[in-house]
Structures are given as structure tokens and as C-alpha cells.
Short mmCIF file of C-alpha atoms and ligand atoms in Angstrom, two decimals:
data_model
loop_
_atom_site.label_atom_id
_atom_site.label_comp_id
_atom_site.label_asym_id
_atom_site.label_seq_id
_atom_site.Cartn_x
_atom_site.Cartn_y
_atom_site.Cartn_z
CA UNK A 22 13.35 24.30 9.54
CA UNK A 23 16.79 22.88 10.51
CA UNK A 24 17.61 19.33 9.26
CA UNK A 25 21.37 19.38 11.04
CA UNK A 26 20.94 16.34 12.90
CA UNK A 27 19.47 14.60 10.11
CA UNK A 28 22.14 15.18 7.49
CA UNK A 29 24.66 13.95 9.90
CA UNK A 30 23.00 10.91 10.86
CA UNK A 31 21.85 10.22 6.81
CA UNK A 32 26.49 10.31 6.21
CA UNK A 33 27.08 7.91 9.05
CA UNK A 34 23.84 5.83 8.00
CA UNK A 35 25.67 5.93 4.34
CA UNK A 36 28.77 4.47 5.70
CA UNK A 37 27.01 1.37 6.90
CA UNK A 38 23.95 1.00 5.13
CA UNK A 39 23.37 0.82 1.48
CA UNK A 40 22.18 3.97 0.59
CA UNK A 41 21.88 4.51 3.87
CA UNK A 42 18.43 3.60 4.19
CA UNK A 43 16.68 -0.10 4.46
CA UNK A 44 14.30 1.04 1.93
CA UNK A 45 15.21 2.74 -1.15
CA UNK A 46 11.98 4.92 -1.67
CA UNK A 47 13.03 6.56 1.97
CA UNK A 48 16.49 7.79 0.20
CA UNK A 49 14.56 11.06 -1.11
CA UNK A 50 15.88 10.03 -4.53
CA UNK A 51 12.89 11.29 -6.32
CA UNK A 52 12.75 14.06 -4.64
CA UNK A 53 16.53 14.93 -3.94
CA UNK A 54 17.77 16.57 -0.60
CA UNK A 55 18.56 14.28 2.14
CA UNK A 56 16.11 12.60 4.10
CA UNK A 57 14.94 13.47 7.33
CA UNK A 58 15.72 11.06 10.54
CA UNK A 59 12.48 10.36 12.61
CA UNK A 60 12.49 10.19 16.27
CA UNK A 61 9.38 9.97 17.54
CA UNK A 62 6.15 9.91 16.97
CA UNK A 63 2.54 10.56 18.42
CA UNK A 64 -1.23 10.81 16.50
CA UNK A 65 -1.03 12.70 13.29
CA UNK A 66 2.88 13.91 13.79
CA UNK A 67 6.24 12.54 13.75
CA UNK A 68 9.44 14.30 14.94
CA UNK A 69 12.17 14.48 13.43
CA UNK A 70 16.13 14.23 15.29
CA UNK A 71 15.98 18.32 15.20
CA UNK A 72 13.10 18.47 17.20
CA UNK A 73 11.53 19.75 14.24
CA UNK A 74 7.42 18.83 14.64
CA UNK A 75 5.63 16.84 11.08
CA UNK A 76 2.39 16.76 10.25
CA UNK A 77 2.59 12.93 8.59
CA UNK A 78 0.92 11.93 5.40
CA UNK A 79 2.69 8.52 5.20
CA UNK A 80 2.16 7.19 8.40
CA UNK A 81 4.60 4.36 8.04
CA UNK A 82 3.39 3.78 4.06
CA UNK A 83 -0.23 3.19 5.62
CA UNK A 84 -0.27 1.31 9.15
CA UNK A 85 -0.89 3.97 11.18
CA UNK A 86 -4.31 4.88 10.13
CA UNK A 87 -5.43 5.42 13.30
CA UNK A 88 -2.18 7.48 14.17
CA UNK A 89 0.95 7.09 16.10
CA UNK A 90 1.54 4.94 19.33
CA UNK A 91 -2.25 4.44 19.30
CA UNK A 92 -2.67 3.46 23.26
CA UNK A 93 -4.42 0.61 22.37
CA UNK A 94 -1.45 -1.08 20.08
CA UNK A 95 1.35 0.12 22.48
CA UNK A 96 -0.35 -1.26 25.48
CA UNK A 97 -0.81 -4.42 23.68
CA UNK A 98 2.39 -5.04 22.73
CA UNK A 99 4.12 -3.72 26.11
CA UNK A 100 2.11 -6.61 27.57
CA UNK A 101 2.80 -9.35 25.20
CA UNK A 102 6.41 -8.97 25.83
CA UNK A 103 6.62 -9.31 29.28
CA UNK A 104 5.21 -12.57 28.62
CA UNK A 105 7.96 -13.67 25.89
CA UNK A 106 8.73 -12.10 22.29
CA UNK A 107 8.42 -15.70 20.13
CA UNK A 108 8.02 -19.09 20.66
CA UNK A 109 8.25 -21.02 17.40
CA UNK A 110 4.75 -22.49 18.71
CA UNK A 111 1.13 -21.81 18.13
CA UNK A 112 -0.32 -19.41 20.66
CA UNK A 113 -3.64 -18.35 20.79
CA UNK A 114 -3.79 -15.49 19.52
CA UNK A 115 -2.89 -16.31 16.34
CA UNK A 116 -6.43 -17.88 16.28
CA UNK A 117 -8.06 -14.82 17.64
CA UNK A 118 -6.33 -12.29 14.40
CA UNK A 119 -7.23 -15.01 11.97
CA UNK A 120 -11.11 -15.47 13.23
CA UNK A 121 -11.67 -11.52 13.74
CA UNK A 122 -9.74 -10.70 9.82
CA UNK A 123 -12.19 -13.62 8.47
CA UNK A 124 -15.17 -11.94 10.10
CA UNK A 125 -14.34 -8.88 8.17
CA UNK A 126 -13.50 -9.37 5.35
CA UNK A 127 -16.16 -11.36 2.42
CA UNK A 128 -15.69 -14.25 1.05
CA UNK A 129 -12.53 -15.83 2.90
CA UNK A 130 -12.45 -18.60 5.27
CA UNK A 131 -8.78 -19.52 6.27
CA UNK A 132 -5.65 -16.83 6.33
CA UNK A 133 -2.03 -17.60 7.24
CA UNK A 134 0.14 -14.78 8.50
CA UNK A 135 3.35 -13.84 7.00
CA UNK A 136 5.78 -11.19 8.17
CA UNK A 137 5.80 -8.92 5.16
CA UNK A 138 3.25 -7.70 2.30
CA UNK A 139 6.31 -8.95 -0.14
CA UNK A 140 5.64 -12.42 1.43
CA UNK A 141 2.16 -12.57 1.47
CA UNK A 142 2.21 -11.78 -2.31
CA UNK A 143 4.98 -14.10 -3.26
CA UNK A 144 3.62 -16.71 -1.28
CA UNK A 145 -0.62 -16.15 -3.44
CA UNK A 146 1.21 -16.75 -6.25
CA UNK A 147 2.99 -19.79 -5.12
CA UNK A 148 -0.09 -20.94 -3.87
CA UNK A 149 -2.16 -19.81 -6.87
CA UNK A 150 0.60 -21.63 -9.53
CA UNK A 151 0.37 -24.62 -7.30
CA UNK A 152 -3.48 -24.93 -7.24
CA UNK A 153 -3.85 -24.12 -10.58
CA UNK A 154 -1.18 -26.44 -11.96
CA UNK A 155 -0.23 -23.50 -14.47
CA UNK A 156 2.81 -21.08 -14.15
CA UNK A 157 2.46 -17.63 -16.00
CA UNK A 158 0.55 -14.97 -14.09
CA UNK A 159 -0.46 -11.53 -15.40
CA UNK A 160 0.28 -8.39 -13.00
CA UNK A 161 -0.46 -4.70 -14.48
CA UNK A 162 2.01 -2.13 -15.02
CA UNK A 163 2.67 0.39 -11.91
CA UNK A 164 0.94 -2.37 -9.19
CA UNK A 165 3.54 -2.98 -6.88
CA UNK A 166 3.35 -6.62 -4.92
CA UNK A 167 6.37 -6.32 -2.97
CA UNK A 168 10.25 -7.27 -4.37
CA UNK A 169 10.00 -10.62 -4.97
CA UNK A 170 11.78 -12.31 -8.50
CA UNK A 171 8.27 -12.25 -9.88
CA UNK A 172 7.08 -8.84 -9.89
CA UNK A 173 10.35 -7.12 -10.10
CA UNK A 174 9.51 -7.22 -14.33
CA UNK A 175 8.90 -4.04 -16.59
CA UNK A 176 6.77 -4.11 -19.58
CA UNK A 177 8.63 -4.39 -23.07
CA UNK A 178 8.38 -2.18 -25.75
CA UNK A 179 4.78 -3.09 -26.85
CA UNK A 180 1.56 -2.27 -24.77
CA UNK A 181 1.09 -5.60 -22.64
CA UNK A 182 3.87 -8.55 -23.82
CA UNK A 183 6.52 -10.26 -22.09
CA UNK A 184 8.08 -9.02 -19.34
CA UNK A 185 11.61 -8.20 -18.92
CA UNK A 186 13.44 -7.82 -15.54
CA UNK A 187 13.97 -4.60 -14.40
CA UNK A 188 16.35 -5.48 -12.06
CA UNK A 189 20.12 -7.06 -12.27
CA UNK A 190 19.47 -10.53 -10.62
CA UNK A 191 15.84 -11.45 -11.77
CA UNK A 192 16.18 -13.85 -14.12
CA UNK A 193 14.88 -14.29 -18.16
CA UNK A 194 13.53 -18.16 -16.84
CA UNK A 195 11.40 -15.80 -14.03
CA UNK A 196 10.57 -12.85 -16.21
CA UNK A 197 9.36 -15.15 -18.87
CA UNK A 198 6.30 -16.62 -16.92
CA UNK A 199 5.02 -12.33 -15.58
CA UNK A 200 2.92 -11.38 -18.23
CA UNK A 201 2.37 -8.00 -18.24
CA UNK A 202 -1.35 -5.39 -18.90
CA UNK A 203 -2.35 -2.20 -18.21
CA UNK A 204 -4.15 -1.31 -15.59
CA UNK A 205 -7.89 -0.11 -16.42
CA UNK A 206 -7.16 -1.94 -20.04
CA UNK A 207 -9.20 -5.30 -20.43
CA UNK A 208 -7.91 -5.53 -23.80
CA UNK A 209 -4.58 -5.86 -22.87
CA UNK A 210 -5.86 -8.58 -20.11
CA UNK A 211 -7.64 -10.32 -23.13
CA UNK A 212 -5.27 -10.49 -25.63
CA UNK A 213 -2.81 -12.41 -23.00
CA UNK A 214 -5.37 -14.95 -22.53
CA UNK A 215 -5.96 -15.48 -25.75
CA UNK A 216 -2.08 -15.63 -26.55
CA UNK A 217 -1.44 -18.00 -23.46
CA UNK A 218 -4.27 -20.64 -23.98
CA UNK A 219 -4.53 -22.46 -20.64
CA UNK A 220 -1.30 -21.30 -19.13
CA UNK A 221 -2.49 -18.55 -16.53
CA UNK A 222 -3.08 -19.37 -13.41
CA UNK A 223 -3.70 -16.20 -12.20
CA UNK A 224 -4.10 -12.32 -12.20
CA UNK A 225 -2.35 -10.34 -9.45
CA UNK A 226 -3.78 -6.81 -9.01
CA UNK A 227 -4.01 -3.61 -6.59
CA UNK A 228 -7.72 -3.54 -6.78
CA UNK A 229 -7.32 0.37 -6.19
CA UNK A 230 -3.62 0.76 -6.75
CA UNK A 231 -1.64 2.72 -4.85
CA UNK A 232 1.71 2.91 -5.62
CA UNK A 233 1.50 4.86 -9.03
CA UNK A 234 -0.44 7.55 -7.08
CA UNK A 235 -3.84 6.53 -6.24
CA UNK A 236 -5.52 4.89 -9.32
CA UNK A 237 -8.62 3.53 -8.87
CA UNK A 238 -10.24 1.18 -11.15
CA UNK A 239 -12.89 2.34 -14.02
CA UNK A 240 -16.49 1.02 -13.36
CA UNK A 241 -16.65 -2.67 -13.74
CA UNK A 242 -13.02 -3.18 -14.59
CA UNK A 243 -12.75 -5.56 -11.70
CA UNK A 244 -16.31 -7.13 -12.66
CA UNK A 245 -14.63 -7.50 -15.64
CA UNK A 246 -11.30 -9.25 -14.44
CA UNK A 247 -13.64 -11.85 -12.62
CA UNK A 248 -15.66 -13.46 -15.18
CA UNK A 249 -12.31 -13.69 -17.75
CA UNK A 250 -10.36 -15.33 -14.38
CA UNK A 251 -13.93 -17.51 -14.16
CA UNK A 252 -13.94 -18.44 -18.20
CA UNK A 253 -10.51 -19.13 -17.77
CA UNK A 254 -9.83 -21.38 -14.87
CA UNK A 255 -7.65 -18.98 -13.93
CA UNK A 256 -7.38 -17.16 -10.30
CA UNK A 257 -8.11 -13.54 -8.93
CA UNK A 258 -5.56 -12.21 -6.80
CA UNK A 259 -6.43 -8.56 -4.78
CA UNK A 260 -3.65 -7.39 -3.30
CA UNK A 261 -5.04 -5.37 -0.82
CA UNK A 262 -1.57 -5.17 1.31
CA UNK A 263 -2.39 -1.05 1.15
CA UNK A 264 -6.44 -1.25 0.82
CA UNK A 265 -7.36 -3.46 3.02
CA UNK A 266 -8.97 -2.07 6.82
CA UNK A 267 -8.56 0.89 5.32
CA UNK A 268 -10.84 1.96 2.49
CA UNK A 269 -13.57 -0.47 4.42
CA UNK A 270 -13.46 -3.24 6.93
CA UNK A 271 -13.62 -5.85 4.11
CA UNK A 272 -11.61 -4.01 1.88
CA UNK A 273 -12.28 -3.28 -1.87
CA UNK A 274 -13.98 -6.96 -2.03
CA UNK A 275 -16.68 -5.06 -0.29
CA UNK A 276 -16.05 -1.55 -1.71
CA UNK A 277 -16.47 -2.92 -5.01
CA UNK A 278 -18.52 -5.73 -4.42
CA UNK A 279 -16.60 -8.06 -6.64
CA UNK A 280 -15.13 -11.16 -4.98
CA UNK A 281 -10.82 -12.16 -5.52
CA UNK A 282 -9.93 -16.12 -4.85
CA UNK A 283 -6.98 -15.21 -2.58
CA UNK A 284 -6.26 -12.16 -0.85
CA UNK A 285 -3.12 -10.36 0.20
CA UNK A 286 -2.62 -8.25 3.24
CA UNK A 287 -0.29 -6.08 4.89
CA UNK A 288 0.57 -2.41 6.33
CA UNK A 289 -2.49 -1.87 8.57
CA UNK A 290 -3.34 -5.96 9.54
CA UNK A 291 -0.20 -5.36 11.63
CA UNK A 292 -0.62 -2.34 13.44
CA UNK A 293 2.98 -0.95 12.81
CA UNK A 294 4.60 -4.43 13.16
CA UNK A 295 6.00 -6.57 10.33
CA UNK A 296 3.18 -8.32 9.62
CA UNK A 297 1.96 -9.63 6.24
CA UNK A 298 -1.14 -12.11 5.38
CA UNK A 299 -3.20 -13.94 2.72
CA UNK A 300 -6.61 -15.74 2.81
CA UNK A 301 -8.76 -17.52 0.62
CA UNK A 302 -11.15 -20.19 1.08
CA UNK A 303 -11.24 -23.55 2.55
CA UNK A 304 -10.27 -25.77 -0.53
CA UNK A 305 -7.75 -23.04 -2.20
CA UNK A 306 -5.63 -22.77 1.65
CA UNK A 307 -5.65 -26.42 2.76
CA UNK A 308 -3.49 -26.62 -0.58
CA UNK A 309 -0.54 -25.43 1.91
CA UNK A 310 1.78 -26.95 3.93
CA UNK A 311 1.15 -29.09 6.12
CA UNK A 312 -2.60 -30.00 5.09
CA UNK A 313 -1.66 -29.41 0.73
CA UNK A 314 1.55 -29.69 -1.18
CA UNK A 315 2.22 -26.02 -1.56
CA UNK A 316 5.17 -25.22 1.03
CA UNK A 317 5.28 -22.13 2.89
CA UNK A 318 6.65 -21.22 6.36
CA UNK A 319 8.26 -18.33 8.48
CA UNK A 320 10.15 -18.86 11.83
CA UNK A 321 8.62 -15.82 13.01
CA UNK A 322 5.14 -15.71 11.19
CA UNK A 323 2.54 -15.28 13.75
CA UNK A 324 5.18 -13.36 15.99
CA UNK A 325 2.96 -13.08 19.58
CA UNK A 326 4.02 -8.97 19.32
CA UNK A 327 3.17 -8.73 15.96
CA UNK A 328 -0.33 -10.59 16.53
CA UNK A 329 -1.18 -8.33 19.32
CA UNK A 330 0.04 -5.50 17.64
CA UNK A 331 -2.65 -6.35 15.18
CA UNK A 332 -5.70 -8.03 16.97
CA UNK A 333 -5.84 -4.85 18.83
CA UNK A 334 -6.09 -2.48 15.46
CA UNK A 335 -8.84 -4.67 14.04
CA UNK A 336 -10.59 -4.59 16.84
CA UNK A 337 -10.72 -1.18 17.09
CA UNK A 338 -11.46 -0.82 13.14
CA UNK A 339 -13.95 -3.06 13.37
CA UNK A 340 -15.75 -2.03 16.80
CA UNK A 341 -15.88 1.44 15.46
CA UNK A 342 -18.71 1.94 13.18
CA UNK A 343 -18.01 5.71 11.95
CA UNK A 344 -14.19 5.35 11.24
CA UNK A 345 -13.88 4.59 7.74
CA UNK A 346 -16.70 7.27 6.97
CA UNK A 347 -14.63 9.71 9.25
CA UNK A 348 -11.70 9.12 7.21
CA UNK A 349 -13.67 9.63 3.97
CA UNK A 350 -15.04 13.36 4.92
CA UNK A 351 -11.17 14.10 6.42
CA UNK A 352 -10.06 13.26 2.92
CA UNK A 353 -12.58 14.83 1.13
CA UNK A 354 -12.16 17.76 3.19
CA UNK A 355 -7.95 18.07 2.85
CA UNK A 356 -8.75 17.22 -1.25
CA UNK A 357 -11.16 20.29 -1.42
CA UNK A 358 -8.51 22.66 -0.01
CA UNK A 359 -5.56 21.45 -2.26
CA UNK A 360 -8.25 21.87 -5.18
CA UNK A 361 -8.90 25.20 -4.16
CA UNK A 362 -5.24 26.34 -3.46
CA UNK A 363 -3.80 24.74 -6.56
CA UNK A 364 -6.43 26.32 -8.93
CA UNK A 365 -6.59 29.74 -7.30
CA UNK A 366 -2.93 29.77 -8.34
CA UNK A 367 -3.38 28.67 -11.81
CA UNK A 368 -1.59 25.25 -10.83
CA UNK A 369 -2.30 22.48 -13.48
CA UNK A 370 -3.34 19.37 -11.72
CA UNK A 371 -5.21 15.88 -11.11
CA UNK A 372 -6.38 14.54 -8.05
CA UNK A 373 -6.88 11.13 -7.82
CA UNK A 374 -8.48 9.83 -4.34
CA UNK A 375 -10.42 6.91 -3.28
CA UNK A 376 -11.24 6.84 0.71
CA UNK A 377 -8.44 7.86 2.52
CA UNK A 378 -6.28 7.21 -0.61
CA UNK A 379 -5.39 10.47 -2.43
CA UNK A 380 -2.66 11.73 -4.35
CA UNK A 381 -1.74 14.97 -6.79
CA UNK A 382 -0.92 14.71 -10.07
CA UNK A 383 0.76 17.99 -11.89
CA UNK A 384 -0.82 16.85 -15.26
CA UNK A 385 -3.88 18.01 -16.35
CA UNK A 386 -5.35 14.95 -17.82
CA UNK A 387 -6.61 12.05 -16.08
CA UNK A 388 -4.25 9.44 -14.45
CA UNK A 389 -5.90 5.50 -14.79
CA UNK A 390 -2.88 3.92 -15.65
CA UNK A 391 1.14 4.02 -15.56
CA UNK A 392 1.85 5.63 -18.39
CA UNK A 393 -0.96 8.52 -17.54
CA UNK A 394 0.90 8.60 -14.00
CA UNK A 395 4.38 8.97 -15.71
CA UNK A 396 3.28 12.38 -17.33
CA UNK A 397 2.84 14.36 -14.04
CA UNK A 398 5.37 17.15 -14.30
CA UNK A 399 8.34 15.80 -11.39
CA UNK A 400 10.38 19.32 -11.02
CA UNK A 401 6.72 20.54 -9.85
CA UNK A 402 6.49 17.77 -7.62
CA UNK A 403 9.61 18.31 -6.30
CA UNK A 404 9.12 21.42 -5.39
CA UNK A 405 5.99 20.96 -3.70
CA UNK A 406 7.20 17.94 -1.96
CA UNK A 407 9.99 20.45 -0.17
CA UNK A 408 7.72 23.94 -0.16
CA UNK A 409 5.49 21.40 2.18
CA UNK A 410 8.39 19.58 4.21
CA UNK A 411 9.87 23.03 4.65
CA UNK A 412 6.29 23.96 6.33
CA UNK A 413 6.17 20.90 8.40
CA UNK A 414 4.29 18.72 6.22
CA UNK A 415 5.64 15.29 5.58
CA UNK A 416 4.33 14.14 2.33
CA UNK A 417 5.90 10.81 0.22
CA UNK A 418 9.25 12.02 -1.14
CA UNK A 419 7.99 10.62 -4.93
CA UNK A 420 5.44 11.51 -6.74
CA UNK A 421 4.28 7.63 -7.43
CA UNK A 422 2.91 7.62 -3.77
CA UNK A 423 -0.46 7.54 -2.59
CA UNK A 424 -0.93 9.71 0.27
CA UNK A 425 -2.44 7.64 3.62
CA UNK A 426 -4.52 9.72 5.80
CA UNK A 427 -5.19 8.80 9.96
CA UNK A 428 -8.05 9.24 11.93
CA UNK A 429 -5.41 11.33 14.12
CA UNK A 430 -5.65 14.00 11.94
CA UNK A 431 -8.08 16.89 13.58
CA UNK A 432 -9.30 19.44 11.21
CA UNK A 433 -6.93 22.04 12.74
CA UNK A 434 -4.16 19.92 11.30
CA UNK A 435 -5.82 19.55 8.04
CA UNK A 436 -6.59 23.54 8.02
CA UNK A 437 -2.62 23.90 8.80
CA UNK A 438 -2.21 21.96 5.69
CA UNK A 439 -4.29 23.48 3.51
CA UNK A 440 -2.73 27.06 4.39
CA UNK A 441 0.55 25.39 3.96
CA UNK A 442 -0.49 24.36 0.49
CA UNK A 443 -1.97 27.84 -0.08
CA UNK A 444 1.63 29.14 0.64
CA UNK A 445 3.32 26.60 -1.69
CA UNK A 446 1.40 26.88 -4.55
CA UNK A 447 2.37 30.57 -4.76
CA UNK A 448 5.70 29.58 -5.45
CA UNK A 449 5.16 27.19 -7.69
C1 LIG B 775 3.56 -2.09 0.46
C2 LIG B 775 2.99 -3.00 -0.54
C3 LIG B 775 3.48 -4.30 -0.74
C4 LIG B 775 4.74 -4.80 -0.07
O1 LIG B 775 4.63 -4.86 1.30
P1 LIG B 775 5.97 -4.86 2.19
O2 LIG B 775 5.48 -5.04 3.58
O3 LIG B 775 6.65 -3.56 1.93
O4 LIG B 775 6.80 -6.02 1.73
C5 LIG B 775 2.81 -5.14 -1.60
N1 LIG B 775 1.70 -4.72 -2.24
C6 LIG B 775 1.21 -3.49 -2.10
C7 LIG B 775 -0.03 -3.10 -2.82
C8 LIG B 775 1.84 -2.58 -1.26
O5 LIG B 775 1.37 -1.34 -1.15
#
């Protein structure tokens, strides 16, 4: 493979742009090497500005789960925009997203759409502080909720305790009210409330999380998280900006059976647009602006391209009855063959995977939480990450990614893979 083009577009991109990306996990810091330009993009691949051809395991961070320039999206958005790109008015399809979202997912009855999964999860907590008259909230080590002030904190030198920013600009007064647990821990969520008496007004979580690798939550965990949020007067948040309409049409709520007080969306809800959301029900949302006193707006939330962009993915998510279990057996098929190719080469590994969620570990000992996910071996990683790039198969360029698999993907492409893998894990 020849990344030419690429390495001359990432210098000038460097002289303009920090970094020269607009997103600092695309910088291939983890990973090292420069990063590789996209140019287009169709179903399961993306190519790159050397004409070099991708098999794509990131899909845009998830949105594309039903693959690139899905007809159905691009003709929906080609169409909107001949009829005007925003209006700073309610149009109608805003209703028509919000009333097809609430039909799929449990236990939600009003949603307001934001443009980013960052907003949607600043904006729960605003509205979960607000309603609940209290200001600390507990998040868990490795969930990512975007890069707002309030989650930008890293846990101290004890197990679960204050947070501290972990980033130049965040301040002590902000830090102070994150309190922070471990994920798959409830004694780290208990100990909080019992040092914070009637103080937290809520617990923010990835419900499966995502962006430590794929961790999914130990049996009743999130059973668990309820009835302490219900004993406590306090909220439960699910950020499901990367789970939900994609590990089922109502998300983990349904997965899991366990029901969250607001809910945060992102990634696929938009259909490849900037497109963020939260819901909750009727008495927790009329506590916004301009029914409640908790303000929140966006100049272009509800964007008509955006909207149509996503109306047209959930209704094809939801219209299709096999596509989540299609995504399943394509996972389960692609985890099988890394399985088999790592092991036949005496590779030690974990493989985490929920749905079309799955990510490899080069530990040998189970990964539930942060720390576990911290002791996967990186120079490995790196090395695979390349070996597979180097074969034409675009993976995340950090080992604290989830992978996100499309319904693009035939089983051809997946058998490529796997023989790709087969051929890396030799030289491992
Ligand atoms: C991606 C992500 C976010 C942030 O969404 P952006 O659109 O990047 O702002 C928040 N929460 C989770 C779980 C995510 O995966």
C-alpha cells in the first residue's frame, strides 16, 4: 500500500489545523504513523486519496451501520436541500424523527435533538442537576460522554474519589462536583452515595461502554445502578450515543431490560450527519426551555438535512426486522475467525463483544473495567493495527476503541479479514 497522497495532505493539514486533524483520536497518536486521508466511500469500504481500497471497521465511529452512502440517506438528504439547508423554524420533520425514535425506544416520551453526542450529554446532565435540584453526578472511569467541562475528569489516586481534571482548562469548581466509580464496581457506586448524602443527582453511564474497548456490563450491574438511583432520588443516565439503533432498536434499555430516566443519543440517530439527542419522559423534559426552567438551545438543532439524514436510517432500522440479528451472526462470525487466527498463533488475547460491538484485547485476563483495559499489551496493538491497515483493513488507530460493524459487510469481506488477520498474527 502507498499512503503518498496522504502524508502530504496530513503536512499541509498540520500547517492549518491543530494537529492537523478536527479530532484528536484520528491523529494515529496511539498508534503512530500518519493517518490516512479518506476520499470516498461506498458500503463496507472507504478509499483513501491513493486510491488505495479499505475494508472499514469504524464506519465514521458508528453511524454507518448500515454502510456508506446508503441510497436511502443520500437520496434523502439530496432532496431536502433543494428545498433549503435551515430555517431557524420548526419543520415537520422534526416531529416525524422525534415520534418514530419514541416508538422505538422503551420508556421515553419526549426527545429534543442536539447537534452532537457531546451536547446531548452535557445538556442530561444540565437537565438532570436542574430537576433534581442537586449538583454532583457520578460517571465511571473509561465511559466517555463527549468533551464537555464535566466529564473531561480522571480519577485520583484512590479507587472511586474526587475527580481531578485531566485537562488544562477544566476547572477544580467543575471537577469537584464529577464523582468518579468503576465501571462493573457497585461498591465504588455505593460508597459515593453514602459519602455524598443527598447531593447526587445523577449517574451518567455507557450502559455497554464502548470507548475503553467494548465492556459490557456484569449481570445485573445495571439492575443494580437502578434501585440505588431509585433509593436515592437520584437519576439514571444511559448514554447510549454509541448503543443505541445499534445493539437493538430500543437500545440496551431493551437489551438489558432495565429502564434509564434520560437517555442520550448520537452517531447512528443521525445517519452520518451531526446529529445528537436526549429523551426522557413527559415530566423530566417539560423541565426545559421554553415549557421548564432548564435552558437549552442550538441554532441549528433539528437541521432539516440532518433530520432527514436520520428519519430515513430509523426507518430503515426499524422496518427491517432481521438487521440487528444479521449484525449479531456477522460479528459473531468475524470474532470466531480472529479467535481462531490469534490462538493458532499462540497470540495472548481477550475478546470482548456485545452485538455488533467487539474489540481485542492483547491481555489474557478479562477486561470489565479501565484499569483491566489499560493492561492490553499497546506495541502488540500497534502492530496489528498497521499489519491490518497495510492489508486494507481499517481498524480504530487505538486500542481503547470498540470496533463498529455494518450490515454492508458480506461474508467475502469478513473472510478477507479473517485471512488478513491469519497473515498478521504470524508476525506478531
Ligand atoms: C461518541 C460518543 C460521545 C460523543 O459524541 P460526539 O458526537 O463525538 O460529541 C458521547 N458518548 C459516547 C458513549 C460516545 O461514544
Amino acid at each position: 500500500m502507498i499512503y503518498q497522497r496522504s502524508s502530504q495532505l496530513f503536512i499541509e493539514a498540520e500547517e492549518v489545523i491543530p494537529g492537523g486533524v478536527n479530532s484528536p483520536v484520528r491523529a494515529f497518536k496511539g498508534v503512530g504513523g500518519t493517518p490516512v486521508f479518506a476520499k470516498s466511500a461506498k458500503g463496507a469500504y472507504v478509499y483513501d486519496e491513493d486510491n488505495n481500497r479499505l475494508i472499514d471497521y469504524i464506519n465514521s465511529w458508528g453511524p454507518m451501520i448500515l454502510g456508506h452512502a446508503y441510497q436511502p440517506v443520500v437520496d434523502a438528504v439530496i432532496n431536502r436541500a433543494k428545498n433549503g439547508t435551515s430555517f431557524g423554524m420548526p419543520t415537520e420533520l422534526e416531529t416525524k424523527i422525534a415520534s418514530l425514535a419514541i416508538s422505538m425506544v422503551p420508556n421515553i416520551d419526549k426527545i429534543r435533538f442536539v447537534n452532537s453526542g457531546t451536547e446531548a450529554c452535557m445538556s442530561a446532565i444540565r437537565l438532570a442537576r436542574g430537576y433534581a435540584n442537586r449538583d454532583k453526578i457520578i460517571k465511571f472511569a473509561g465511559c466517555y460522554h463527549g468533551h464537555s467541562d464535566s466529564f473531561l475528569i480522571q480519577a485520583g489516586s484512590g479507587a472511586s474519589t474526587f475527580g481531578t481534571p485531566n485537562s488544562p482548562g477544566v476547572t477544580q469548581g467543575t471537577a469537584k462536583d464529577t464523582l468518579l466509580a468503576n465501571y462493573n464496581d457497585l461498591e465504588s457506586v455505593k460508597a459515593l452515595f453514602d459519602a455524598n448524602k443527598n447531593e447526587i443527582a445523577a449517574i451518567i453511564i455507557e450502559p455497554v461502554a464502548g470507548n475503553m474497548g467494548c465492556v459490557p456490563p456484569k449481570p445485573g450491574f445495571l439492575q443494580a445502578l437502578r434501585e440505588l438511583c431509585d433509593a436515592n432520588d437520584s437519576l439514571l443516565i444511559f448514554d447510549e450515543v454509541m448503543t443505541g439503533f445499534r445493539l437493538a432498536k430500543g437500545g440496551v434499555q431493551e437489551l438489558y431490560n432495565v429502564n434509564a430516566d434520560i437517555v442520550c443519543f448520537g452517531k447512528v440517530i443521525g445517519g452520518g450527519l451531526p446529529v445528537g439527542a436526549f429523551a426522557s419522559r413527559h415530566e423530566i423534559m417539560n423541565y426545559l426551555a421554553p415549557v421548564g426552567p432548564v435552558y437549552q438551545a442550538g441554532t441549528l438543532s433539528g437541521n432539516p438535512l440532518a433530520m432527514a439524514a436520520g428519519l430515513a436510517m430509523l426507518e430503515v432500522l426499524n422496518n427491517d426486522k432481521e438487521v440487528f440479528t444479521r449484525l449479531d451472526e456477522k460479528t459473531s462470525y468475524l470474532e470466531n475467525g480472529i479467535r481462531k487466527a490469534l490462538e493458532d498463533n499462540n497470540i495472548i488475547f481477550t475478546i470482548n463483544r456485545v452485538g455488533s460491538m467487539i474489540s481485542v484485547h492483547f491481555d489474557e485476563n478479562p477486561v470489565v473495567d479501565f484499569e483491566t483495559a489499560k493492561n492490553g499489551d499497546n506495541e502488540t496493538f500497534k502492530k496489528f493495527f498497521h499489519g491490518l491497515l497495510h492489508e486494507g483493513i481499517y481498524i480504530a488507530p487505538s486500542a481503547y476503541e470498540s470496533w463498529f460493524i455494518t450490515d454492508a459487510l458480506t461474508y467475502e469481506d469478513l473472510d478477507f479479514t479473517i485471512n488478513a488477520i491469519v497473515k498478521v498474527a504470524k508476525t506478531l
